[in-house]
Amino acid sequence: MQPFILWPTEYNHITQGWGERPSYYGKFGLPYHEGIDIRALVGTLLYAGVDGTVSEVGFRTRTHAYGYAFRIRFPLEDGLYELIYAHGKRNSAKFNKGETVQQGQVVMLADTTGNTRASHLHLSLKKCVTDKSRAAHTPTWARDELDYFFLDNGEAMINPEPWLIPFEESQKLIKGRLSTPVKGDAINT
């Protein structure tokens, strides 16, 4: 499978990668950092990486590590997935739960909510549990065992970095979208 996730910011810099700092993330019941952190200053536009349906917006709990978050649910050949944006600016979401979002649309603004010391986008990719057995299912397209792990509820967290469309190509796609503005686009926010 080819990369399919649009680079979600105007910055081409990963500040913390997948799998880093296992001793720190162990305090939260994780084996290591379960996503990637991308540079994004306060107020930076964050773009939808995939077409899908908004599955959650806002604070999951008042003290959740993700802070203000935005989740896009989308199908792949082996099940349903969520692309998760964390540490967003409070009430900056451009879409509500249940609405459809298109790749390249602005979904929210970056900030420092949740468990963070500086403004950035935390991007996670999760395979959802969709059956009643809640059994863990390995993503059929995962490249190797170091690129995913299972949560206690059977969901799989997957390294999003190998699936990002290259930065320059993503920027061209975003600029192309801006010529035909729709809800959520940078010039229509």
Short mmCIF file of C-alpha atoms in Angstrom, two decimals:
data_model
loop_
_atom_site.label_atom_id
_atom_site.label_comp_id
_atom_site.label_asym_id
_atom_site.label_seq_id
_atom_site.Cartn_x
_atom_site.Cartn_y
_atom_site.Cartn_z
CA MET A 1 0.00 0.00 0.00
CA GLN A 2 1.22 3.49 -0.85
CA PRO A 3 1.30 6.43 1.60
CA PHE A 4 -2.24 7.82 1.90
CA ILE A 5 -2.22 10.33 4.78
CA LEU A 6 -1.80 13.98 3.78
CA TRP A 7 0.95 15.78 5.72
CA PRO A 8 -1.23 17.67 8.24
CA THR A 9 0.69 20.94 8.86
CA GLU A 10 2.72 23.56 7.04
CA TYR A 11 5.83 22.43 8.94
CA ASN A 12 8.07 19.60 7.72
CA HIS A 13 9.61 18.66 11.07
CA ILE A 14 8.88 15.69 13.33
CA THR A 15 9.85 16.68 16.88
CA GLN A 16 9.26 13.27 18.47
CA GLY A 17 8.97 10.01 16.59
CA TRP A 18 7.09 6.77 17.04
CA GLY A 19 8.48 4.47 19.71
CA GLU A 20 10.52 7.07 21.59
CA ARG A 21 10.84 7.52 25.39
CA PRO A 22 9.53 4.16 26.64
CA SER A 23 10.27 4.94 30.30
CA TYR A 24 8.21 8.15 30.16
CA TYR A 25 5.22 6.68 28.30
CA GLY A 26 5.24 3.60 30.52
CA LYS A 27 3.72 5.85 33.22
CA PHE A 28 0.62 6.06 31.01
CA GLY A 29 0.43 2.30 30.36
CA LEU A 30 1.99 2.57 26.90
CA PRO A 31 5.12 0.76 25.69
CA TYR A 32 6.40 4.01 24.09
CA HIS A 33 5.25 7.13 22.20
CA GLU A 34 2.18 5.94 20.25
CA GLY A 35 2.23 8.52 17.47
CA ILE A 36 4.40 11.25 16.04
CA ASP A 37 4.74 14.88 17.09
CA ILE A 38 4.92 17.42 14.28
CA ARG A 39 5.99 21.02 14.75
CA ALA A 40 2.98 23.34 14.79
CA LEU A 41 3.01 26.76 16.44
CA VAL A 42 -0.05 27.99 18.35
CA GLY A 43 -2.77 28.73 15.80
CA THR A 44 -1.24 26.67 12.97
CA LEU A 45 -3.85 25.24 10.59
CA LEU A 46 -4.19 21.46 10.84
CA TYR A 47 -5.39 19.64 7.72
CA ALA A 48 -7.44 16.46 7.33
CA GLY A 49 -5.06 13.69 6.37
CA VAL A 50 -7.81 11.45 4.99
CA ASP A 51 -11.42 11.54 3.79
CA GLY A 52 -13.74 10.32 6.52
CA THR A 53 -16.30 11.02 9.20
CA VAL A 54 -15.59 13.01 12.34
CA SER A 55 -15.88 10.49 15.17
CA GLU A 56 -14.95 12.70 18.12
CA VAL A 57 -14.19 16.37 18.83
CA GLY A 58 -13.07 18.05 22.03
CA PHE A 59 -11.81 16.86 25.40
CA ARG A 60 -12.39 13.15 26.10
CA THR A 61 -11.98 13.95 29.81
CA ARG A 62 -10.79 17.11 31.50
CA THR A 63 -7.36 15.58 32.16
CA HIS A 64 -6.90 13.40 29.06
CA ALA A 65 -3.32 13.53 27.74
CA TYR A 66 -4.52 14.45 24.23
CA GLY A 67 -6.21 17.64 25.42
CA TYR A 68 -8.53 19.09 22.76
CA ALA A 69 -8.57 16.44 20.05
CA PHE A 70 -10.12 15.72 16.67
CA ARG A 71 -10.67 12.20 15.29
CA ILE A 72 -11.44 11.17 11.70
CA ARG A 73 -12.79 7.65 11.17
CA PHE A 74 -12.23 6.05 7.77
CA PRO A 75 -12.31 2.57 6.19
CA LEU A 76 -9.45 0.57 4.72
CA GLU A 77 -9.67 -2.91 3.20
CA ASP A 78 -9.25 -4.63 6.58
CA GLY A 79 -11.42 -2.49 8.86
CA LEU A 80 -12.10 0.93 10.34
CA TYR A 81 -9.35 3.31 11.42
CA GLU A 82 -9.07 6.66 13.19
CA LEU A 83 -6.59 9.43 12.52
CA ILE A 84 -6.22 11.33 15.79
CA TYR A 85 -5.09 14.96 16.13
CA ALA A 86 -4.16 15.98 19.69
CA HIS A 87 -3.23 19.19 21.58
CA GLY A 88 -5.53 21.42 19.53
CA LYS A 89 -6.83 24.85 20.41
CA ARG A 90 -9.98 24.71 22.53
CA ASN A 91 -13.15 25.05 20.42
CA SER A 92 -11.21 25.48 17.17
CA ALA A 93 -12.71 22.45 15.36
CA LYS A 94 -14.18 23.35 11.99
CA PHE A 95 -16.44 20.26 11.92
CA ASN A 96 -18.80 18.52 14.34
CA LYS A 97 -19.06 14.86 15.24
CA GLY A 98 -20.80 12.94 12.43
CA GLU A 99 -19.87 15.39 9.67
CA THR A 100 -17.88 14.33 6.62
CA VAL A 101 -14.42 15.79 6.09
CA GLN A 102 -12.30 15.71 2.94
CA GLN A 103 -8.56 15.30 2.77
CA GLY A 104 -6.91 18.73 2.85
CA GLN A 105 -9.65 20.62 4.68
CA VAL A 106 -8.72 22.53 7.82
CA VAL A 107 -9.98 20.55 10.82
CA MET A 108 -8.70 22.63 13.77
CA LEU A 109 -5.85 24.81 15.04
CA ALA A 110 -2.74 23.75 16.96
CA ASP A 111 -2.19 24.69 20.60
CA THR A 112 -0.84 23.31 23.88
CA THR A 113 -3.84 21.58 25.49
CA GLY A 114 -3.35 18.27 27.27
CA ASN A 115 -0.06 16.70 28.31
CA THR A 116 2.45 18.87 26.47
CA ARG A 117 5.16 21.40 27.20
CA ALA A 118 5.04 23.20 23.85
CA SER A 119 2.71 23.69 20.92
CA HIS A 120 2.73 20.84 18.39
CA LEU A 121 0.46 18.34 16.67
CA HIS A 122 0.43 14.82 18.08
CA LEU A 123 -0.76 12.53 15.27
CA SER A 124 -1.85 8.96 15.98
CA LEU A 125 -3.29 6.24 13.76
CA LYS A 126 -5.55 3.63 15.36
CA LYS A 127 -7.26 0.50 14.06
CA CYS A 128 -10.69 0.35 15.70
CA VAL A 129 -12.29 -2.72 17.24
CA THR A 130 -15.49 -3.39 15.32
CA ASP A 131 -16.47 -6.89 16.42
CA LYS A 132 -18.02 -8.02 19.68
CA SER A 133 -15.16 -10.36 20.57
CA ARG A 134 -12.87 -7.32 20.95
CA ALA A 135 -10.10 -9.53 19.65
CA ALA A 136 -6.87 -7.92 18.51
CA HIS A 137 -6.45 -7.94 14.74
CA THR A 138 -3.11 -7.18 13.15
CA PRO A 139 -3.35 -4.51 10.43
CA THR A 140 -2.87 -6.51 7.21
CA TRP A 141 -0.78 -3.76 5.63
CA ALA A 142 1.57 -3.04 8.59
CA ARG A 143 5.18 -3.22 7.51
CA ASP A 144 6.66 -4.89 10.57
CA GLU A 145 5.94 -5.63 14.23
CA LEU A 146 7.74 -2.48 15.39
CA ASP A 147 5.19 -0.30 13.60
CA TYR A 148 2.18 -1.23 15.75
CA PHE A 149 1.10 -2.46 19.17
CA PHE A 150 -2.20 -3.45 20.78
CA LEU A 151 -4.05 -1.63 23.53
CA ASP A 152 -5.79 -3.59 26.29
CA ASN A 153 -9.15 -3.08 24.53
CA GLY A 154 -7.88 -4.81 21.37
CA GLU A 155 -7.37 -1.69 19.28
CA ALA A 156 -4.07 -1.36 17.43
CA MET A 157 -1.95 1.80 17.47
CA ILE A 158 0.02 2.14 14.22
CA ASN A 159 3.01 4.27 13.31
CA PRO A 160 1.55 6.93 10.96
CA GLU A 161 4.90 8.17 9.61
CA PRO A 162 5.41 5.55 6.84
CA TRP A 163 1.90 6.32 5.56
CA LEU A 164 2.34 10.10 5.23
CA ILE A 165 2.30 11.50 1.71
CA PRO A 166 5.63 13.38 1.28
CA PHE A 167 5.55 16.96 2.56
CA GLU A 168 6.07 18.71 -0.81
CA GLU A 169 3.38 16.64 -2.53
CA SER A 170 1.00 17.28 0.37
CA GLN A 171 1.56 21.04 0.17
CA LYS A 172 0.69 21.00 -3.55
CA LEU A 173 -2.52 19.07 -2.82
CA ILE A 174 -3.49 21.57 -0.10
CA LYS A 175 -2.81 24.56 -2.38
CA GLY A 176 -4.92 22.92 -5.09
CA ARG A 177 -7.82 22.59 -2.63
CA LEU A 178 -7.62 26.28 -1.74
CA SER A 179 -8.58 27.19 -5.32
CA THR A 180 -12.03 25.66 -4.68
CA PRO A 181 -12.93 26.65 -1.09
CA VAL A 182 -15.41 24.63 0.95
CA LYS A 183 -16.23 24.48 4.66
CA GLY A 184 -13.03 24.10 6.67
CA ASP A 185 -10.62 25.48 4.08
CA ALA A 186 -8.05 28.01 5.25
CA ILE A 187 -9.60 30.88 3.32
CA ASN A 188 -13.09 29.98 4.54
CA THR A 189 -12.47 29.46 8.28
#
